[in-house]
């Protein structure tokens, strides 16, 4: 069974601080996606990383895929209250066509 | 485009009742899937489909059936509801099933089984 573990589970920080969320697995994925979910809504895709070692930036968010394609990280610089939400990573395996979601990181940014 | 639509938004069932959660997409996407999300947790894959007439099981398929007779629709059937099936159910679609395919999610159905 493929598992994706995220850490930390909860994070409460002050506006302007930096943070990193980790997504780890013992399995290799064809690609890895990061989503953000607001209360009462479905997840919305932030980014997809496909190549081992790949780094993508989305404004203040930096996403990295591990060299072995087993792990990923999300770094937020100068967090803002609008970054508050549930962050989910999801690994995709081409052979099985399945997306496996991580356990989630609930972020709260205080003004 | 309406994107991915789900009905109903809320549902309360008694143990043993059956029902169908509806999911439709108007983007001509090949890949569709159903997830459940329990409080404070990520999403777990129930069933998925890579095209009309093709379905397969995900991580937690027991107690659920699906069919895919058209590209647009992917209903999820609860055969005999149990309190353990109380959850929020999300349907998603993707234009393909290769690495990097973007999933579009519906707004969810909140189901309570008494």
Short mmCIF file of C-alpha atoms in Angstrom, two decimals:
data_model
loop_
_atom_site.label_atom_id
_atom_site.label_comp_id
_atom_site.label_asym_id
_atom_site.label_seq_id
_atom_site.Cartn_x
_atom_site.Cartn_y
_atom_site.Cartn_z
CA UNK A 1 0.00 0.00 0.00
CA UNK A 2 1.34 3.39 -0.99
CA UNK A 3 1.34 6.01 1.73
CA UNK A 4 2.15 9.69 1.70
CA UNK A 5 2.90 11.24 5.06
CA UNK A 6 2.85 14.97 5.53
CA UNK A 7 4.48 16.95 8.30
CA UNK A 8 3.69 18.88 10.25
CA UNK A 9 -0.02 18.08 10.64
CA UNK A 10 -0.81 21.51 12.06
CA UNK A 11 1.05 24.79 11.80
CA UNK A 12 0.11 28.14 13.31
CA UNK A 13 2.45 31.00 12.50
CA UNK A 14 2.55 34.79 12.47
CA UNK A 15 2.22 36.80 9.28
CA UNK A 16 5.61 37.30 7.64
CA UNK A 17 7.18 34.06 8.87
CA UNK A 18 8.53 31.37 6.56
CA UNK A 19 7.47 27.72 6.68
CA UNK A 20 8.11 24.38 5.01
CA UNK A 21 5.72 21.45 4.64
CA UNK A 22 7.05 18.01 3.86
CA UNK A 23 5.50 15.11 1.97
CA UNK A 24 7.30 11.76 2.27
CA UNK A 25 6.79 8.24 0.96
CA UNK A 26 8.70 5.02 0.53
CA UNK A 27 7.16 4.69 -2.95
CA UNK A 28 8.26 6.25 -6.21
CA UNK A 29 5.69 8.43 -7.98
CA UNK A 30 5.43 9.47 -11.62
CA UNK A 31 4.40 12.95 -10.52
CA UNK A 32 3.46 14.79 -7.38
CA UNK A 33 0.86 17.50 -6.98
CA UNK A 34 0.16 20.05 -4.27
CA UNK A 35 -3.37 21.26 -3.55
CA UNK A 36 -4.89 23.83 -1.23
CA UNK A 37 -8.35 23.30 0.19
CA UNK A 38 -10.57 25.93 1.80
CA UNK A 39 -13.31 24.95 4.27
CA UNK A 40 -16.42 23.63 2.52
CA UNK A 41 -14.75 23.41 -0.89
CA UNK A 42 -12.90 20.90 -3.01
CA UNK A 43 -9.10 20.96 -3.32
CA UNK A 44 -7.58 23.29 -5.91
CA UNK A 45 -4.37 22.37 -7.69
CA UNK A 46 -1.36 24.61 -6.98
CA UNK A 47 1.39 22.82 -8.90
CA UNK A 48 2.50 19.54 -10.47
CA UNK A 49 6.13 18.37 -10.38
CA UNK A 50 7.21 15.56 -12.64
CA UNK A 51 11.01 15.34 -12.82
CA UNK A 52 13.21 14.26 -9.92
CA UNK A 53 14.93 17.32 -8.44
CA UNK A 54 12.48 19.70 -10.09
CA UNK A 55 11.83 23.05 -8.43
CA UNK A 56 8.83 25.20 -9.26
CA UNK A 57 7.94 28.63 -7.93
CA UNK A 58 4.50 30.16 -7.67
CA UNK A 59 4.89 33.69 -6.29
CA UNK A 60 5.89 33.13 -2.62
CA UNK A 61 5.50 29.35 -2.83
CA UNK A 62 8.41 27.08 -3.81
CA UNK A 63 7.82 23.41 -4.56
CA UNK A 64 10.52 20.77 -4.84
CA UNK A 65 10.37 17.13 -5.97
CA UNK A 66 12.98 14.84 -4.45
CA UNK A 67 15.71 13.39 -6.67
CA UNK A 68 14.32 9.88 -6.19
CA UNK A 69 10.70 11.06 -6.73
CA UNK A 70 9.66 9.76 -3.32
CA UNK A 71 9.27 13.05 -1.47
CA UNK A 72 8.42 16.70 -1.95
CA UNK A 73 8.41 19.94 -0.03
CA UNK A 74 6.44 23.17 -0.12
CA UNK A 75 8.12 26.31 1.19
CA UNK A 76 6.16 29.51 1.78
CA UNK A 77 8.07 32.76 2.17
CA UNK A 78 6.59 35.62 4.19
CA UNK A 79 3.29 33.88 4.90
CA UNK A 80 0.10 35.91 4.71
CA UNK A 81 -3.35 35.28 6.27
CA UNK A 82 -4.61 34.42 2.78
CA UNK A 83 -2.31 31.37 2.81
CA UNK A 84 -4.45 29.82 5.55
CA UNK A 85 -5.91 26.47 4.52
CA UNK A 86 -5.38 22.73 4.26
CA UNK A 87 -2.42 21.78 2.07
CA UNK A 88 -2.47 18.36 0.48
CA UNK A 89 0.14 16.52 -1.54
CA UNK A 90 -0.92 13.80 -3.98
CA UNK A 91 1.27 11.27 -5.75
CA UNK A 92 0.35 9.77 -9.10
CA UNK A 93 1.48 6.38 -10.34
CA UNK A 94 1.30 5.93 -14.11
CA UNK A 95 1.13 2.16 -13.90
CA UNK A 96 -2.00 2.10 -11.75
CA UNK A 97 -3.53 5.48 -12.77
CA UNK A 98 -4.14 6.22 -9.11
CA UNK A 99 -3.71 9.41 -7.12
CA UNK A 100 -2.71 8.86 -3.49
CA UNK A 101 -3.24 11.81 -1.19
CA UNK A 102 -1.18 12.74 1.81
CA UNK A 103 -2.57 13.20 5.29
CA UNK A 104 -2.69 17.00 4.96
CA UNK A 105 -1.16 20.00 6.72
CA UNK A 106 -3.51 22.52 8.25
CA UNK A 107 -1.91 25.98 8.13
CA UNK A 108 -3.15 29.04 10.00
CA UNK A 109 -1.44 32.36 9.46
CA UNK A 110 -2.22 34.96 12.10
CA UNK A 111 -2.34 38.67 11.21
CA UNK B 1 -18.41 25.34 -18.60
CA UNK B 2 -19.91 24.24 -15.29
CA UNK B 3 -16.85 22.10 -14.53
CA UNK B 4 -17.50 19.24 -12.11
CA UNK B 5 -20.93 19.21 -10.50
CA UNK B 6 -22.10 17.04 -7.62
CA UNK B 7 -25.57 16.41 -6.24
CA UNK B 8 -26.85 16.46 -3.61
CA UNK B 9 -24.77 18.86 -1.50
CA UNK B 10 -26.04 17.41 1.76
CA UNK B 11 -27.67 14.08 2.57
CA UNK B 12 -28.77 12.28 5.73
CA UNK B 13 -29.40 8.53 5.54
CA UNK B 14 -30.43 5.86 7.99
CA UNK B 15 -28.32 2.76 8.39
CA UNK B 16 -29.16 0.25 5.69
CA UNK B 17 -30.55 2.73 3.17
CA UNK B 18 -29.07 2.97 -0.30
CA UNK B 19 -28.49 6.03 -2.43
CA UNK B 20 -26.58 7.36 -5.41
CA UNK B 21 -24.28 10.36 -5.35
CA UNK B 22 -24.26 12.05 -8.74
CA UNK B 23 -21.20 13.47 -10.47
CA UNK B 24 -21.05 15.08 -13.90
CA UNK B 25 -18.40 16.98 -15.87
CA UNK B 26 -18.73 18.94 -19.09
CA UNK B 27 -15.04 19.12 -20.01
CA UNK B 28 -14.89 15.84 -21.94
CA UNK B 29 -12.36 14.46 -19.45
CA UNK B 30 -11.38 10.81 -19.70
CA UNK B 31 -10.38 10.29 -16.08
CA UNK B 32 -12.88 10.55 -13.22
CA UNK B 33 -12.59 9.54 -9.60
CA UNK B 34 -14.36 9.47 -6.26
CA UNK B 35 -12.74 10.29 -2.91
CA UNK B 36 -13.92 10.47 0.64
CA UNK B 37 -12.52 12.90 3.20
CA UNK B 38 -12.96 12.27 6.88
CA UNK B 39 -12.53 15.08 9.46
CA UNK B 40 -8.96 16.32 9.70
CA UNK B 41 -7.71 13.91 7.07
CA UNK B 42 -6.62 13.82 3.47
CA UNK B 43 -8.59 12.25 0.64
CA UNK B 44 -8.88 8.51 0.12
CA UNK B 45 -9.58 7.09 -3.33
CA UNK B 46 -12.77 4.98 -3.54
CA UNK B 47 -13.10 4.18 -7.27
CA UNK B 48 -11.80 5.63 -10.48
CA UNK B 49 -12.40 5.39 -14.21
CA UNK B 50 -10.06 5.95 -17.16
CA UNK B 51 -12.89 6.13 -19.69
CA UNK B 52 -16.47 5.15 -20.45
CA UNK B 53 -17.08 1.50 -19.62
CA UNK B 54 -13.90 1.17 -17.54
CA UNK B 55 -13.79 1.39 -13.74
CA UNK B 56 -11.39 0.17 -11.08
CA UNK B 57 -11.07 0.09 -7.31
CA UNK B 58 -9.14 2.56 -5.23
CA UNK B 59 -7.97 2.31 -1.63
CA UNK B 60 -11.37 2.02 0.10
CA UNK B 61 -13.91 0.49 -2.36
CA UNK B 62 -15.91 -1.71 0.04
CA UNK B 63 -19.58 -0.70 0.31
CA UNK B 64 -19.51 1.39 -2.88
CA UNK B 65 -20.27 0.69 -6.53
CA UNK B 66 -19.64 2.81 -9.60
CA UNK B 67 -20.41 2.70 -13.30
CA UNK B 68 -19.30 4.83 -16.25
CA UNK B 69 -21.77 4.51 -19.09
CA UNK B 70 -20.93 7.94 -20.54
CA UNK B 71 -17.86 10.19 -20.52
CA UNK B 72 -19.78 12.86 -18.60
CA UNK B 73 -21.29 10.94 -15.68
CA UNK B 74 -19.74 8.90 -12.88
CA UNK B 75 -22.31 8.05 -10.17
CA UNK B 76 -21.31 6.52 -6.83
CA UNK B 77 -23.75 4.09 -5.23
CA UNK B 78 -23.88 3.28 -1.55
CA UNK B 79 -25.37 -0.19 -1.35
CA UNK B 80 -26.34 -0.32 2.34
CA UNK B 81 -25.28 2.77 4.24
CA UNK B 82 -23.33 2.41 7.48
CA UNK B 83 -22.31 5.06 10.04
CA UNK B 84 -18.68 4.49 8.99
CA UNK B 85 -19.59 5.97 5.61
CA UNK B 86 -20.34 9.36 7.16
CA UNK B 87 -17.93 11.60 5.30
CA UNK B 88 -17.52 14.28 2.67
CA UNK B 89 -17.40 12.81 -0.83
CA UNK B 90 -15.55 14.51 -3.67
CA UNK B 91 -15.70 13.70 -7.34
CA UNK B 92 -12.85 14.77 -9.61
CA UNK B 93 -12.02 14.68 -13.29
CA UNK B 94 -8.83 15.00 -15.31
CA UNK B 95 -8.22 15.41 -19.05
CA UNK B 96 -5.87 12.45 -19.11
CA UNK B 97 -4.25 9.83 -16.98
CA UNK B 98 -0.62 10.50 -17.64
CA UNK B 99 1.75 11.98 -15.12
CA UNK B 100 0.99 15.60 -14.38
CA UNK B 101 -2.69 15.55 -15.26
CA UNK B 102 -4.61 18.29 -13.42
CA UNK B 103 -7.56 17.10 -11.37
CA UNK B 104 -10.63 19.32 -11.15
CA UNK B 105 -12.74 18.75 -8.04
CA UNK B 106 -16.42 19.18 -7.45
CA UNK B 107 -17.78 21.02 -4.39
CA UNK B 108 -18.44 17.83 -2.44
CA UNK B 109 -21.40 15.97 -0.94
CA UNK B 110 -21.67 15.91 2.83
CA UNK B 111 -23.19 12.61 3.89
CA UNK B 112 -24.34 11.66 7.37
CA UNK B 113 -25.44 8.11 8.15
CA UNK B 114 -27.41 7.70 11.35
#
